Amino acid sequence: MLHVEVGPDFELVRRVKLRLRAGVEGFETEADMSAGTPLPLPLSDLQQLGTGRADLLALQVRDRGLEPLIFEDDWIVIDTSDTARRDRELYAVNWDGEACITQLQRRGGQWYLSFINPDFKPANARSGWLSIVGRVVYQPGRMLTGRL
């Protein structure tokens, strides 16, 4: 990891790319060198999250499904210790071997991958293979926890 000077009021979160495979629980990571440095997270926000730094990963969004809330190429932080499905929360998921940032919604007793961008249609989670990598908890400058 690159050495980065930040004040004592910040914690550094590793920027990674996910390596996923369809049908396989879990995930592997590789360092994302496109940004060059870890993502600084204010300690006050880390304390609000109530999770340990070791459970946090910074990912760069690679799709437009949550625009205008989260844009392609934005950075987000996920909590990999939080994989319990909760209605209307944002998650990083393995969807048939592809990394996807989505909102999970429960309708009629079934789970759907839902999107804010109207160009993206909801997908029934039963129509593909789904594994939760972690819940989206932070985007630089704002907390992203709770129902949207």
PDB file of C-alpha atoms in Angstrom:
ATOM      1  CA  MET A   1       0.000   0.000   0.000  1.00  0.00           C
ATOM      2  CA  LEU A   2       1.223   3.450  -0.870  1.00  0.00           C
ATOM      3  CA  HIS A   3       2.136   5.635   2.093  1.00  0.00           C
ATOM      4  CA  VAL A   4      -0.305   8.518   2.403  1.00  0.00           C
ATOM      5  CA  GLU A   5      -0.068  11.372   4.874  1.00  0.00           C
ATOM      6  CA  VAL A   6      -3.413  12.188   6.457  1.00  0.00           C
ATOM      7  CA  GLY A   7      -4.265  13.818   9.712  1.00  0.00           C
ATOM      8  CA  PRO A   8      -5.041  11.899  12.896  1.00  0.00           C
ATOM      9  CA  ASP A   9      -8.757  12.360  12.248  1.00  0.00           C
ATOM     10  CA  PHE A  10      -8.740  10.000   9.249  1.00  0.00           C
ATOM     11  CA  GLU A  11      -8.499   6.264   8.639  1.00  0.00           C
ATOM     12  CA  LEU A  12      -7.367   4.831   5.306  1.00  0.00           C
ATOM     13  CA  VAL A  13      -9.553   2.334   3.444  1.00  0.00           C
ATOM     14  CA  ARG A  14      -8.049   0.033   0.804  1.00  0.00           C
ATOM     15  CA  ARG A  15      -9.193   0.716  -2.770  1.00  0.00           C
ATOM     16  CA  VAL A  16      -9.786  -2.607  -4.495  1.00  0.00           C
ATOM     17  CA  LYS A  17     -11.281  -4.300  -7.531  1.00  0.00           C
ATOM     18  CA  LEU A  18     -13.427  -7.359  -6.918  1.00  0.00           C
ATOM     19  CA  ARG A  19     -12.677 -10.659  -8.610  1.00  0.00           C
ATOM     20  CA  LEU A  20     -15.852 -12.728  -8.742  1.00  0.00           C
ATOM     21  CA  ARG A  21     -17.134 -15.896 -10.350  1.00  0.00           C
ATOM     22  CA  ALA A  22     -20.719 -16.954 -10.956  1.00  0.00           C
ATOM     23  CA  GLY A  23     -21.913 -19.666  -8.605  1.00  0.00           C
ATOM     24  CA  VAL A  24     -19.084 -19.105  -6.112  1.00  0.00           C
ATOM     25  CA  GLU A  25     -19.687 -17.590  -2.680  1.00  0.00           C
ATOM     26  CA  GLY A  26     -17.081 -15.148  -1.468  1.00  0.00           C
ATOM     27  CA  PHE A  27     -14.760 -12.925  -3.409  1.00  0.00           C
ATOM     28  CA  GLU A  28     -11.149 -12.019  -3.974  1.00  0.00           C
ATOM     29  CA  THR A  29      -9.714  -8.545  -4.250  1.00  0.00           C
ATOM     30  CA  GLU A  30      -6.832  -6.937  -6.057  1.00  0.00           C
ATOM     31  CA  ALA A  31      -5.476  -3.485  -5.381  1.00  0.00           C
ATOM     32  CA  ASP A  32      -7.025  -0.777  -7.525  1.00  0.00           C
ATOM     33  CA  MET A  33      -4.064   1.320  -8.585  1.00  0.00           C
ATOM     34  CA  SER A  34      -6.111   3.720 -10.723  1.00  0.00           C
ATOM     35  CA  ALA A  35      -6.486   6.135  -7.807  1.00  0.00           C
ATOM     36  CA  GLY A  36      -3.001   5.517  -6.487  1.00  0.00           C
ATOM     37  CA  THR A  37      -3.812   5.990  -2.793  1.00  0.00           C
ATOM     38  CA  PRO A  38      -6.157   4.540  -0.169  1.00  0.00           C
ATOM     39  CA  LEU A  39      -9.435   6.369   0.457  1.00  0.00           C
ATOM     40  CA  PRO A  40      -9.328   8.623   3.544  1.00  0.00           C
ATOM     41  CA  LEU A  41     -12.369   8.146   5.784  1.00  0.00           C
ATOM     42  CA  PRO A  42     -13.002  10.599   8.645  1.00  0.00           C
ATOM     43  CA  LEU A  43     -12.785   8.828  12.010  1.00  0.00           C
ATOM     44  CA  SER A  44     -16.057  10.454  13.061  1.00  0.00           C
ATOM     45  CA  ASP A  45     -17.796   8.722  10.124  1.00  0.00           C
ATOM     46  CA  LEU A  46     -16.051   5.429  10.881  1.00  0.00           C
ATOM     47  CA  GLN A  47     -17.320   5.594  14.466  1.00  0.00           C
ATOM     48  CA  GLN A  48     -20.859   6.252  13.190  1.00  0.00           C
ATOM     49  CA  LEU A  49     -20.646   3.160  11.002  1.00  0.00           C
ATOM     50  CA  GLY A  50     -19.886   1.019  14.033  1.00  0.00           C
ATOM     51  CA  THR A  51     -17.657  -1.366  12.121  1.00  0.00           C
ATOM     52  CA  GLY A  52     -13.974  -2.172  12.060  1.00  0.00           C
ATOM     53  CA  ARG A  53     -11.661  -0.791   9.398  1.00  0.00           C
ATOM     54  CA  ALA A  54     -10.628  -4.317   8.408  1.00  0.00           C
ATOM     55  CA  ASP A  55     -14.184  -4.976   7.166  1.00  0.00           C
ATOM     56  CA  LEU A  56     -14.236  -1.941   4.873  1.00  0.00           C
ATOM     57  CA  LEU A  57     -13.269  -1.824   1.207  1.00  0.00           C
ATOM     58  CA  ALA A  58     -13.398   1.093  -1.235  1.00  0.00           C
ATOM     59  CA  LEU A  59     -14.747   0.275  -4.705  1.00  0.00           C
ATOM     60  CA  GLN A  60     -15.115   2.367  -7.822  1.00  0.00           C
ATOM     61  CA  VAL A  61     -18.624   2.162  -9.280  1.00  0.00           C
ATOM     62  CA  ARG A  62     -18.597   0.735 -12.804  1.00  0.00           C
ATOM     63  CA  ASP A  63     -22.225   1.125 -13.841  1.00  0.00           C
ATOM     64  CA  ARG A  64     -24.963   3.751 -14.003  1.00  0.00           C
ATOM     65  CA  GLY A  65     -27.781   1.873 -12.240  1.00  0.00           C
ATOM     66  CA  LEU A  66     -27.903   4.167  -9.192  1.00  0.00           C
ATOM     67  CA  GLU A  67     -27.617   7.513 -10.954  1.00  0.00           C
ATOM     68  CA  PRO A  68     -28.294  10.253  -9.867  1.00  0.00           C
ATOM     69  CA  LEU A  69     -27.513   9.046  -6.305  1.00  0.00           C
ATOM     70  CA  ILE A  70     -24.189   7.403  -7.195  1.00  0.00           C
ATOM     71  CA  PHE A  71     -22.508   7.989 -10.545  1.00  0.00           C
ATOM     72  CA  GLU A  72     -20.242   5.765 -12.609  1.00  0.00           C
ATOM     73  CA  ASP A  73     -16.609   6.192 -11.442  1.00  0.00           C
ATOM     74  CA  ASP A  74     -17.666   7.421  -7.961  1.00  0.00           C
ATOM     75  CA  TRP A  75     -15.963   5.757  -5.019  1.00  0.00           C
ATOM     76  CA  ILE A  76     -18.002   3.997  -2.346  1.00  0.00           C
ATOM     77  CA  VAL A  77     -17.131   2.081   0.812  1.00  0.00           C
ATOM     78  CA  ILE A  78     -18.692  -1.290   1.579  1.00  0.00           C
ATOM     79  CA  ASP A  79     -18.821  -3.219   4.855  1.00  0.00           C
ATOM     80  CA  THR A  80     -17.987  -6.836   3.999  1.00  0.00           C
ATOM     81  CA  SER A  81     -19.103  -8.021   7.447  1.00  0.00           C
ATOM     82  CA  ASP A  82     -22.675  -6.912   6.688  1.00  0.00           C
ATOM     83  CA  THR A  83     -24.221  -9.309   4.171  1.00  0.00           C
ATOM     84  CA  ALA A  84     -27.710  -9.764   5.640  1.00  0.00           C
ATOM     85  CA  ARG A  85     -30.385  -8.834   3.107  1.00  0.00           C
ATOM     86  CA  ARG A  86     -32.414  -5.813   4.164  1.00  0.00           C
ATOM     87  CA  ASP A  87     -35.158  -4.223   2.134  1.00  0.00           C
ATOM     88  CA  ARG A  88     -34.178  -1.028   0.274  1.00  0.00           C
ATOM     89  CA  GLU A  89     -30.513  -1.039   1.358  1.00  0.00           C
ATOM     90  CA  LEU A  90     -27.622  -0.661  -1.105  1.00  0.00           C
ATOM     91  CA  TYR A  91     -25.234  -3.567  -1.638  1.00  0.00           C
ATOM     92  CA  ALA A  92     -22.232  -4.620  -3.657  1.00  0.00           C
ATOM     93  CA  VAL A  93     -23.212  -8.000  -5.057  1.00  0.00           C
ATOM     94  CA  ASN A  94     -21.914 -10.793  -7.220  1.00  0.00           C
ATOM     95  CA  TRP A  95     -24.612 -11.071  -9.889  1.00  0.00           C
ATOM     96  CA  ASP A  96     -23.778 -14.016 -12.158  1.00  0.00           C
ATOM     97  CA  GLY A  97     -20.048 -13.328 -11.790  1.00  0.00           C
ATOM     98  CA  GLU A  98     -20.263  -9.553 -12.281  1.00  0.00           C
ATOM     99  CA  ALA A  99     -19.798  -6.910  -9.587  1.00  0.00           C
ATOM    100  CA  CYS A 100     -22.923  -4.790  -9.296  1.00  0.00           C
ATOM    101  CA  ILE A 101     -23.937  -1.974  -6.950  1.00  0.00           C
ATOM    102  CA  THR A 102     -27.679  -2.239  -6.421  1.00  0.00           C
ATOM    103  CA  GLN A 103     -30.557  -1.701  -4.056  1.00  0.00           C
ATOM    104  CA  LEU A 104     -32.241  -4.888  -2.846  1.00  0.00           C
ATOM    105  CA  GLN A 105     -36.014  -4.756  -2.567  1.00  0.00           C
ATOM    106  CA  ARG A 106     -38.392  -7.371  -1.268  1.00  0.00           C
ATOM    107  CA  ARG A 107     -41.691  -7.576  -3.134  1.00  0.00           C
ATOM    108  CA  GLY A 108     -44.250 -10.346  -2.992  1.00  0.00           C
ATOM    109  CA  GLY A 109     -41.925 -12.503  -0.904  1.00  0.00           C
ATOM    110  CA  GLN A 110     -39.110 -12.309  -3.464  1.00  0.00           C
ATOM    111  CA  TRP A 111     -35.898 -10.287  -3.685  1.00  0.00           C
ATOM    112  CA  TYR A 112     -35.186  -7.946  -6.577  1.00  0.00           C
ATOM    113  CA  LEU A 113     -32.121  -6.055  -7.694  1.00  0.00           C
ATOM    114  CA  SER A 114     -33.515  -2.570  -8.053  1.00  0.00           C
ATOM    115  CA  PHE A 115     -32.039   0.554  -9.587  1.00  0.00           C
ATOM    116  CA  ILE A 116     -32.689   4.283  -9.304  1.00  0.00           C
ATOM    117  CA  ASN A 117     -31.841   5.026 -12.935  1.00  0.00           C
ATOM    118  CA  PRO A 118     -35.044   4.436 -14.971  1.00  0.00           C
ATOM    119  CA  ASP A 119     -32.953   3.021 -17.841  1.00  0.00           C
ATOM    120  CA  PHE A 120     -32.328  -0.072 -15.670  1.00  0.00           C
ATOM    121  CA  LYS A 121     -35.181  -2.492 -14.984  1.00  0.00           C
ATOM    122  CA  PRO A 122     -35.478  -4.474 -11.738  1.00  0.00           C
ATOM    123  CA  ALA A 123     -34.230  -8.065 -11.893  1.00  0.00           C
ATOM    124  CA  ASN A 124     -35.688 -10.882  -9.834  1.00  0.00           C
ATOM    125  CA  ALA A 125     -32.834 -12.350  -7.788  1.00  0.00           C
ATOM    126  CA  ARG A 126     -34.102 -15.844  -8.675  1.00  0.00           C
ATOM    127  CA  SER A 127     -33.349 -15.218 -12.361  1.00  0.00           C
ATOM    128  CA  GLY A 128     -29.594 -15.379 -11.775  1.00  0.00           C
ATOM    129  CA  TRP A 129     -26.965 -16.254  -9.207  1.00  0.00           C
ATOM    130  CA  LEU A 130     -26.679 -13.675  -6.397  1.00  0.00           C
ATOM    131  CA  SER A 131     -24.175 -13.392  -3.560  1.00  0.00           C
ATOM    132  CA  ILE A 132     -23.821 -10.325  -1.350  1.00  0.00           C
ATOM    133  CA  VAL A 133     -20.278  -8.984  -1.021  1.00  0.00           C
ATOM    134  CA  GLY A 134     -21.138  -6.200   1.438  1.00  0.00           C
ATOM    135  CA  ARG A 135     -23.494  -3.369   2.263  1.00  0.00           C
ATOM    136  CA  VAL A 136     -22.721   0.097   0.870  1.00  0.00           C
ATOM    137  CA  VAL A 137     -22.150   2.359   3.866  1.00  0.00           C
ATOM    138  CA  TYR A 138     -20.297   5.438   2.704  1.00  0.00           C
ATOM    139  CA  GLN A 139     -19.560   7.668  -0.227  1.00  0.00           C
ATOM    140  CA  PRO A 140     -16.962  10.405   0.341  1.00  0.00           C
ATOM    141  CA  GLY A 141     -18.831  13.232   1.997  1.00  0.00           C
ATOM    142  CA  ARG A 142     -21.932  11.257   3.073  1.00  0.00           C
ATOM    143  CA  MET A 143     -23.178   8.209   4.893  1.00  0.00           C
ATOM    144  CA  LEU A 144     -25.248   5.802   2.795  1.00  0.00           C
ATOM    145  CA  THR A 145     -26.828   3.666   5.473  1.00  0.00           C
ATOM    146  CA  GLY A 146     -30.500   3.128   6.078  1.00  0.00           C
ATOM    147  CA  ARG A 147     -33.371   2.663   3.681  1.00  0.00           C
ATOM    148  CA  LEU A 148     -33.386   4.819   0.595  1.00  0.00           C
TER     149      LEU A 148
END
